[in-house]
Coordinates of N, CA and C in Angstrom, one line a residue:
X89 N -40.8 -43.6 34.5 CA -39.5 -43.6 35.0 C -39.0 -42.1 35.2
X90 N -38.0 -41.9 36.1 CA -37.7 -40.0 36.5 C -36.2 -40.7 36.9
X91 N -35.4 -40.0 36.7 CA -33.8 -40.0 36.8 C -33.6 -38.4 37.2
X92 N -32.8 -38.3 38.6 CA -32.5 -37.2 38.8 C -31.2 -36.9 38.7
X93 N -30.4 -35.8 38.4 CA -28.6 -35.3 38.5 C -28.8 -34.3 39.5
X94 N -28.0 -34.3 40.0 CA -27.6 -32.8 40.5 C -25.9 -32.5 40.8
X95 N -26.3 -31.1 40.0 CA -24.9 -30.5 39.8 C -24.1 -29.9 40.8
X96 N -22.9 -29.9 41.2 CA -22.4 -29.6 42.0 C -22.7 -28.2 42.7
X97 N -23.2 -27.3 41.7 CA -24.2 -25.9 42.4 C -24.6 -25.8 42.2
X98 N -25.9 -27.0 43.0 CA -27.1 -27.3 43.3 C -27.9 -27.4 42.5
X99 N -27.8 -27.4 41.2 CA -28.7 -27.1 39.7 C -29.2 -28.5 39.5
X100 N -30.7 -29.3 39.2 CA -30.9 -29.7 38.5 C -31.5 -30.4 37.6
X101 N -30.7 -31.2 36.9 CA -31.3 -32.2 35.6 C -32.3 -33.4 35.6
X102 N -33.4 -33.3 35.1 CA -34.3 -34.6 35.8 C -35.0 -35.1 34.2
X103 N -34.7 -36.3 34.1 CA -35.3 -36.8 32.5 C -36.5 -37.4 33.7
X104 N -37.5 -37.2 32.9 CA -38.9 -38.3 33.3 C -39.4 -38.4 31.8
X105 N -39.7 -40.0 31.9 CA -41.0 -40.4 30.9 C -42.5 -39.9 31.3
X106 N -43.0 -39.1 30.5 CA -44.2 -38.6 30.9 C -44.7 -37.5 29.9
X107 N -45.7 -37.2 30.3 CA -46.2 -36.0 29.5 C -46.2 -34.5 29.4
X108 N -45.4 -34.3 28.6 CA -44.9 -32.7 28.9 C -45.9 -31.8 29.5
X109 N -46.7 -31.7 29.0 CA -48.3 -31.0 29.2 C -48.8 -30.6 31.0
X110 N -48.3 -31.7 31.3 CA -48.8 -31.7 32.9 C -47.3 -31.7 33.8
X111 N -46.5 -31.6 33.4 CA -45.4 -31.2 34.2 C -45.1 -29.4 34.6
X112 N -45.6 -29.3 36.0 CA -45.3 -27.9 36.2 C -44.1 -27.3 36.4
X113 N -44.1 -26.1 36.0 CA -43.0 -25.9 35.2 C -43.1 -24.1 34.8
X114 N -42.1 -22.6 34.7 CA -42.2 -21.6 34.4 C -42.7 -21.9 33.0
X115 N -41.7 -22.3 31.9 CA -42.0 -22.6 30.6 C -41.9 -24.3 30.1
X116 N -42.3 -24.4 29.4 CA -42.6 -25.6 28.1 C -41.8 -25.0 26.9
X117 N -41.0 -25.7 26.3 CA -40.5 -25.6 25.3 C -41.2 -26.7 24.1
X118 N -41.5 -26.1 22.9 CA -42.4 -26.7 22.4 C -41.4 -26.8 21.2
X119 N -41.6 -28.2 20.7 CA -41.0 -28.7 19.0 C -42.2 -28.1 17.7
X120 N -41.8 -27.1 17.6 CA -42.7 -26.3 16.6 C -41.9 -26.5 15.1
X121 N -43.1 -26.1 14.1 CA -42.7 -26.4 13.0 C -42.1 -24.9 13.0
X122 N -41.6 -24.4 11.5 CA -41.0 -23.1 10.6 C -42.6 -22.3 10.6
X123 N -43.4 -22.8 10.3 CA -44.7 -22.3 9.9 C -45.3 -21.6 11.5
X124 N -45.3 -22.3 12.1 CA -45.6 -22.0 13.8 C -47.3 -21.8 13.7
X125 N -47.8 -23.0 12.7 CA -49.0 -23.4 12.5 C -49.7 -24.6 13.3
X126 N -48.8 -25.5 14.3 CA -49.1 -26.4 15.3 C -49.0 -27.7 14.0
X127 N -48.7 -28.2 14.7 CA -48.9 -30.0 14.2 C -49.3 -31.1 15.1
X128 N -48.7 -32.4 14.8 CA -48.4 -33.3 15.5 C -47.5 -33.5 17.0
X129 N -47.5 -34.7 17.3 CA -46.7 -34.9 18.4 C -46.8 -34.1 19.1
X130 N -45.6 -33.7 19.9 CA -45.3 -32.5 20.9 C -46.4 -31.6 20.8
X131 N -45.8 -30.8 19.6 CA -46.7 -29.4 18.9 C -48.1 -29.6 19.3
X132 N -48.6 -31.2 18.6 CA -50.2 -30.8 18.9 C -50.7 -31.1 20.3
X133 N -49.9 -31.7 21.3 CA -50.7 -32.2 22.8 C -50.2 -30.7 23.3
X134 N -49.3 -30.1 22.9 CA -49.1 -28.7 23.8 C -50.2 -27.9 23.2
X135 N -50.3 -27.3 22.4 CA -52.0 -26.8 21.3 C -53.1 -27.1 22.3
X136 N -53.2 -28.8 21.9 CA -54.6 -29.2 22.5 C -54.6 -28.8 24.0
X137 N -53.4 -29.1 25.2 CA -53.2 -29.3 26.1 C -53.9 -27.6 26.8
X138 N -53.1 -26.4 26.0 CA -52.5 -25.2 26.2 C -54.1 -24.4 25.8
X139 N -54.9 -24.6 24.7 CA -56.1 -24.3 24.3 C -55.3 -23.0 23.4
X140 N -56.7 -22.5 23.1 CA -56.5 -21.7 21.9 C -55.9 -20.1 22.4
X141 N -55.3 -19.8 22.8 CA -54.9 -18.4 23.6 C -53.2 -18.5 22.6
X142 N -52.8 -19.8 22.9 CA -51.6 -20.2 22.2 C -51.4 -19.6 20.9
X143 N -52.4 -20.3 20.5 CA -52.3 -19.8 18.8 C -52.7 -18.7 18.2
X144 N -53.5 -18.3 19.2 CA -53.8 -17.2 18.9 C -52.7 -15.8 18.9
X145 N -51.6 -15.9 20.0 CA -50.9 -15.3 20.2 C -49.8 -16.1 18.6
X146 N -49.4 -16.9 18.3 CA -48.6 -16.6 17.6 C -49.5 -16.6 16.3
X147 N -50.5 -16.3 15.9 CA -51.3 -15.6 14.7 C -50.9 -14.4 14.7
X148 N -50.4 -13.8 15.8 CA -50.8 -12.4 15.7 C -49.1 -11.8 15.6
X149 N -48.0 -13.0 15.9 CA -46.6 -12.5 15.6 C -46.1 -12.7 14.1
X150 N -46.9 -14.2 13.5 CA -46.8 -15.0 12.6 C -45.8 -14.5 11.5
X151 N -46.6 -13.4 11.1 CA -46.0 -12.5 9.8 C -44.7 -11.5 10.2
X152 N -44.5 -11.4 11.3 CA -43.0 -10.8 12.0 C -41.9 -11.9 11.7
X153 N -42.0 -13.3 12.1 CA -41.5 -14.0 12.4 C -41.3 -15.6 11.8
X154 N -42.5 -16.1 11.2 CA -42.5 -16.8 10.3 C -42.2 -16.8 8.9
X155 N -41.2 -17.4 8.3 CA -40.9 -19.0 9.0 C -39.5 -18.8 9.5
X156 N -40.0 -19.7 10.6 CA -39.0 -19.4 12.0 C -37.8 -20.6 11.4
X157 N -36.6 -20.0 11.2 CA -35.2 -21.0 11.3 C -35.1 -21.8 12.0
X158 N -34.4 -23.4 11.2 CA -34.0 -24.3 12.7 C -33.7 -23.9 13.6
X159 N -33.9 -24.0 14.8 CA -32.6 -23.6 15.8 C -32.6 -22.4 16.5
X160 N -34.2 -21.7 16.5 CA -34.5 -20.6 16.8 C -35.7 -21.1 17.5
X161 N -36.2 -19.7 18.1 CA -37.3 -19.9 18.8 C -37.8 -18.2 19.5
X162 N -39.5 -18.8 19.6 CA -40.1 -17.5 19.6 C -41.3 -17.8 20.8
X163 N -41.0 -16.6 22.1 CA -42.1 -17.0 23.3 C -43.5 -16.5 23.1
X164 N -44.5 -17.4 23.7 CA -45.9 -17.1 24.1 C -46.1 -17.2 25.4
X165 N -47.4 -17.0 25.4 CA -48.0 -17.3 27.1 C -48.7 -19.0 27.0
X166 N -48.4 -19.7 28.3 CA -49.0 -20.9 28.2 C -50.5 -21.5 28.4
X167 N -51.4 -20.5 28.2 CA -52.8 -20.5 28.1 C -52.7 -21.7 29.2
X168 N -53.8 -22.7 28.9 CA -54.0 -23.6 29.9 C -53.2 -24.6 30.5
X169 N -52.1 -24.6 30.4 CA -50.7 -25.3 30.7 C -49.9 -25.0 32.3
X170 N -50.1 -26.2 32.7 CA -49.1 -25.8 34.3 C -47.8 -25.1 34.3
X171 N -47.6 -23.5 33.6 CA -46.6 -23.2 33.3 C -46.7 -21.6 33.0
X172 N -46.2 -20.7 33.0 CA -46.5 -19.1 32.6 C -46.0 -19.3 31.1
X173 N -44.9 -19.6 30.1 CA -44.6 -19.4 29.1 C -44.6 -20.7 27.9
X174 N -44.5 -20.8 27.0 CA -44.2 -22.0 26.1 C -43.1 -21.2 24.9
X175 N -42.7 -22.2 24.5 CA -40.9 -21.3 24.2 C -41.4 -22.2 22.9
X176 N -41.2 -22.3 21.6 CA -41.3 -22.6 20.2 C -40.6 -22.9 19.6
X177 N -39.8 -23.8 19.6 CA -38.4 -23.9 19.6 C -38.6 -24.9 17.5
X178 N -37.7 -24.3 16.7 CA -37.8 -25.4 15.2 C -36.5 -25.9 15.4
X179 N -36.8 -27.2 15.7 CA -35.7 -28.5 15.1 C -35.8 -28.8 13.8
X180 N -34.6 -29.0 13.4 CA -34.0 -29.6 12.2 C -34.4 -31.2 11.6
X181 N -34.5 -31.1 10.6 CA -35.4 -32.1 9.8 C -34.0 -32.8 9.5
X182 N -33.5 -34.1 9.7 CA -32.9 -34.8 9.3 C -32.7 -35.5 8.0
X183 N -31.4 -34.8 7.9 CA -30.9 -35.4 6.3 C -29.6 -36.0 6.1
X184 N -30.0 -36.8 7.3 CA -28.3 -37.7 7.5 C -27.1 -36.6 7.7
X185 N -27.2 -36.0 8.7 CA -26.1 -35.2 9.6 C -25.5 -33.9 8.5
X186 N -25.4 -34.4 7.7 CA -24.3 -33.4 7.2 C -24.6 -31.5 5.9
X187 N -26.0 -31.3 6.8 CA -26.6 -29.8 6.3 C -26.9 -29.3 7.6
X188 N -25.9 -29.5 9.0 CA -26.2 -28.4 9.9 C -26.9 -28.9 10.7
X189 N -27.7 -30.0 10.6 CA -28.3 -30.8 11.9 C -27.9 -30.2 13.3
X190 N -26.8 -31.0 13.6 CA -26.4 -31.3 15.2 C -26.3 -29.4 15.5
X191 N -26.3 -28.4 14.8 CA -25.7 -27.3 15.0 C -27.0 -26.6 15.7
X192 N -28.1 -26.8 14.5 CA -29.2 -26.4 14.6 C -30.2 -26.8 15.7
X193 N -29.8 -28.2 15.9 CA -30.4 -28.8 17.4 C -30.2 -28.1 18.6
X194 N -28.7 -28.2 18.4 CA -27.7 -27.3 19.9 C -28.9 -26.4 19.6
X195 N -28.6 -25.6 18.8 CA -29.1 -23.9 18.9 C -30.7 -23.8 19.5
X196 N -31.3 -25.3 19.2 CA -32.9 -25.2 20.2 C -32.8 -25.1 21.3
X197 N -31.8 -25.9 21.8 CA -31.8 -26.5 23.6 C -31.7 -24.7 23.9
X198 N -30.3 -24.3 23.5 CA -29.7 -23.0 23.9 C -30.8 -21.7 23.6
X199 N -30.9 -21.7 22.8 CA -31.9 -21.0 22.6 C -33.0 -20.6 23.6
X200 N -33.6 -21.5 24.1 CA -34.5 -22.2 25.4 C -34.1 -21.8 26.4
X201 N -33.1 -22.4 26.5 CA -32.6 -22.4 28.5 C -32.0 -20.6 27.8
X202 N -31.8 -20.3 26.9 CA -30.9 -18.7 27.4 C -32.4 -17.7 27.3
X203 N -33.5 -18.1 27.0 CA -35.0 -17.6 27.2 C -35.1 -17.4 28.5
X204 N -35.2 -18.9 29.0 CA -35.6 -19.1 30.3 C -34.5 -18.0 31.7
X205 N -33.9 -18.1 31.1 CA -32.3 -17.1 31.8 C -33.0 -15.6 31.5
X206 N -33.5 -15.3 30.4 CA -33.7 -14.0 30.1 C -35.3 -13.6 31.4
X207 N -35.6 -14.5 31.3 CA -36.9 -14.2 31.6 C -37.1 -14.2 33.1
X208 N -35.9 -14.5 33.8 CA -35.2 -15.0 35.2 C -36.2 -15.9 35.7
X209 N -36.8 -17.3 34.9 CA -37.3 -18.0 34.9 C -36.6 -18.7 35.9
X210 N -37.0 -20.0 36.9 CA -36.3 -21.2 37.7 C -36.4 -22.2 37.1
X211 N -37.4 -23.0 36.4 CA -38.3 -23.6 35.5 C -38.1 -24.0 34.4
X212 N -37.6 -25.0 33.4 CA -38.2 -25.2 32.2 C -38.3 -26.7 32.1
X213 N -39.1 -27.2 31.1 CA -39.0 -28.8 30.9 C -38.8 -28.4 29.3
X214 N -38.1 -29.9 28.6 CA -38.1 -29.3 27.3 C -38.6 -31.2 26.9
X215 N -38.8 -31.4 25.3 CA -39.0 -32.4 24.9 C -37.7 -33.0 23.9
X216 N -37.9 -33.9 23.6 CA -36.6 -34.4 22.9 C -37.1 -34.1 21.1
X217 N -36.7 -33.2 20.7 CA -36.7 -32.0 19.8 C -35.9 -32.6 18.5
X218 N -37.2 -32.9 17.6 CA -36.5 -33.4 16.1 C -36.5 -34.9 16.2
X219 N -36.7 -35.0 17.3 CA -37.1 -37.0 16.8 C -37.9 -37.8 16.9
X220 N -39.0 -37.1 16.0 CA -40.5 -37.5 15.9 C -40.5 -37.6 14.6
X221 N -41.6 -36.9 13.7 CA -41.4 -36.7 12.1 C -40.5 -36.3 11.9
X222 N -39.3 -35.5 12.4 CA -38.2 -35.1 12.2 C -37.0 -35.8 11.8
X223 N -37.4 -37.1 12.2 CA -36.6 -38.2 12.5 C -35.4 -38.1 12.5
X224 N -34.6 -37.2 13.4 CA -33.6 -36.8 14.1 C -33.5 -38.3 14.8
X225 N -32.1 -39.0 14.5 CA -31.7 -40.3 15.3 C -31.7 -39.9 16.8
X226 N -32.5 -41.2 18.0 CA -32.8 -40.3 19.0 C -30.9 -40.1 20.2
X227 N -31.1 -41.2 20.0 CA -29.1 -41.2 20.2 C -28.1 -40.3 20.1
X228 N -28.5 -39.7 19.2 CA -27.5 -38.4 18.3 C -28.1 -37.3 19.5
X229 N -29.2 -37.1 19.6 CA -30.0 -35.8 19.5 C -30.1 -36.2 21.3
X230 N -30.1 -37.0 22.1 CA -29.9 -37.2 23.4 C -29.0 -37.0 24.0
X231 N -27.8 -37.2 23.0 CA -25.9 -36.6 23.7 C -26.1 -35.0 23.3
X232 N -26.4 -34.4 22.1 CA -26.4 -33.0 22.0 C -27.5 -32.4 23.0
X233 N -28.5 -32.8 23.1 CA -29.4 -32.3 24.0 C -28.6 -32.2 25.8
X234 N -28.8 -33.1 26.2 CA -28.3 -33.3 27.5 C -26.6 -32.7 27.3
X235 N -26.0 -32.5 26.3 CA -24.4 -31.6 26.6 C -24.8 -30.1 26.8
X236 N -25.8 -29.6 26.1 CA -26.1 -28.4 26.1 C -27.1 -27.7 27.5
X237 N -27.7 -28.8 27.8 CA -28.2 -28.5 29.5 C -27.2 -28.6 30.4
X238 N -26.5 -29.9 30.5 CA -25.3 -29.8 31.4 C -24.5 -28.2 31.4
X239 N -23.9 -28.0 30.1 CA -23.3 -26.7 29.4 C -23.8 -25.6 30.7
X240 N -25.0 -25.5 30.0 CA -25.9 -24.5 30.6 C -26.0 -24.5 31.9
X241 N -26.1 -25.4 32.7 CA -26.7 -25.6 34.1 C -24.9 -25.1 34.8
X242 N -24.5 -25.8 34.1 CA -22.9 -25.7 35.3 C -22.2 -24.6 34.6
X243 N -22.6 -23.7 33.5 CA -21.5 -22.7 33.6 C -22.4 -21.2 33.1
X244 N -23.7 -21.1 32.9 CA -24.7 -20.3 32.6 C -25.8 -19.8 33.4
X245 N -26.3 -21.0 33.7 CA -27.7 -20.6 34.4 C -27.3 -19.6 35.7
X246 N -28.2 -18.7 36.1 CA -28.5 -18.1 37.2 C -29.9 -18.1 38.0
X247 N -31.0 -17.9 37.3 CA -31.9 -17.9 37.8 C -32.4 -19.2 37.4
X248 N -32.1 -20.4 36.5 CA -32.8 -21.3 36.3 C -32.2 -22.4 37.2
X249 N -32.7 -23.1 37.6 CA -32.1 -23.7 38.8 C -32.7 -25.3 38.4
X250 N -33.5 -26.1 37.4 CA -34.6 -26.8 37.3 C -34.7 -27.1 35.7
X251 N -34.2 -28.0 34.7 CA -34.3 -28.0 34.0 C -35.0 -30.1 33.5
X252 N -36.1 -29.9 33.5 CA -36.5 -31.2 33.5 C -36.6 -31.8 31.9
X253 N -36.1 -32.7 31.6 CA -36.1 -33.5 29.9 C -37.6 -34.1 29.9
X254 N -38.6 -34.3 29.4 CA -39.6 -35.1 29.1 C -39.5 -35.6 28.4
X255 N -39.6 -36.7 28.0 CA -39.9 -37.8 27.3 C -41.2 -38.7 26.9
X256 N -41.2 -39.0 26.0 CA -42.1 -39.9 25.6 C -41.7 -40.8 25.3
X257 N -41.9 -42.2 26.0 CA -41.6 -43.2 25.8 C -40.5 -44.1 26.6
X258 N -40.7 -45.2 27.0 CA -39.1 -46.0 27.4 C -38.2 -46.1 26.7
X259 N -38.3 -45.5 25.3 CA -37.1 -45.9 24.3 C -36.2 -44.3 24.1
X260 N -37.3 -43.8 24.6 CA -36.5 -42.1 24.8 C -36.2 -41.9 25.4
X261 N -36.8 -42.3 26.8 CA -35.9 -42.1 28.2 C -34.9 -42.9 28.2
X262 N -34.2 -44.0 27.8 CA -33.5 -45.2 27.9 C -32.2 -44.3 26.9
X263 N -32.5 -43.7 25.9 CA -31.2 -43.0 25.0 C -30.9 -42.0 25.9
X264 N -31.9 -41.1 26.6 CA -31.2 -40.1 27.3 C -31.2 -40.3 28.7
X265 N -31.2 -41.4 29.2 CA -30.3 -41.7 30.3 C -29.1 -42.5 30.0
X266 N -28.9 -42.9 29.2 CA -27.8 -43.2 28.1 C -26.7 -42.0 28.5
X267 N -27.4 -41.3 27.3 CA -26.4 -39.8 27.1 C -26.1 -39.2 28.5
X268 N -26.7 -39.6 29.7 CA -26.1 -38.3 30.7 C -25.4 -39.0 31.4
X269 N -25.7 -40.5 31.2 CA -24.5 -41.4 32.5 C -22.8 -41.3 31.2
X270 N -23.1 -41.3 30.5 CA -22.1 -40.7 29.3 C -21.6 -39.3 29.5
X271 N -22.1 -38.5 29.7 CA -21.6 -37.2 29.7 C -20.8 -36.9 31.3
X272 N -21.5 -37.5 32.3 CA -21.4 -37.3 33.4 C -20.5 -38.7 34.0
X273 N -19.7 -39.0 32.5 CA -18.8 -40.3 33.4 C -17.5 -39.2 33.1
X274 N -17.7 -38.7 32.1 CA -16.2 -37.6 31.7 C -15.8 -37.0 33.0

């Protein structure tokens, strides 16, 4: 499934169900742990996807930077990935809303797209961040995600022109095409 927006200057927003890995793209924004040791989900098909150049590069920042705060994020190069950069973004572990969650989320998306801006990237896809093991409710995390791209696209971006959502799954795509016919009914 692919849903496209486009923003009144020209910017835009495209959720597809699919695999982040193969979507080309300047950067990949990756749901990394604090440790920035790779895991699951996201983390590990970008790893496996990206090959070892990845990890290698953040081995060698690790002890500068680890452990990385929710809501922060740290760039590499995208080794074997349709992409020049992967952005490392740590979501917030869900503990029923009320230790900073939704703050900490925002601060991934932003964090990301204000990378992508720094880097006068056109390009980024990002994944739906924290609601996997994270088990960030995906509902919650689909309206804060998609406010902070809209945010971004119509009153920030310059050089990023291209901000695509990936998804995994019809039940992901279905919350955040939810969230943007919601945002974009305001």
């Amino acid at each position: 499934m692919r849903r496209e927006h486009l923003l009144a200057n020209g910017k835009r927003l495209i959720l597809l169900e699919g695999d982040i890995t193969r979507v080309p793209v300047d950067a990949i924004a990756n749901a990394a742990n604090s440790a920035l040791v790779g895991g699951g989900g996201v983390d590990g098909a970008i790893h496996r996807a990206g090959g070892p150049a990845i990890m290698a590069e953040l081995d060698r920042m690790r002890a500068a930077v680890a452990p990385l705060a929710a809501g922060q994020a740290v760039a590499t190069s995208a080794g074997n990935l349709p992409a020049r950069f992967v952005f490392h973004a740590v979501g917030p572990i869900w503990h029923g809303g009320g230790r900073g969650e939704a703050e900490a989320l925002a601060s991934c998306y932003r964090v990301c797209l204000d990378l992508a801006e720094q880097k006068g990237l056109r390009s980024i896809s990002l994944p739906s961040i924290s609601t996997g093991i994270y088990a960030y409710p995906i509902d919650a995390a689909a309206q804060i995600a998609i406010g902070q791209i809209l945010d971004f696209l119509d009153r920030r971006a310059i050089s990023v022109a291209e901000v695509w959502m990936v998804l995994f799954g019809a039940s992901a795509f279905t919350a955040y095409e939810a969230a943007l016919k919601t945002a974009t009914a305001r």
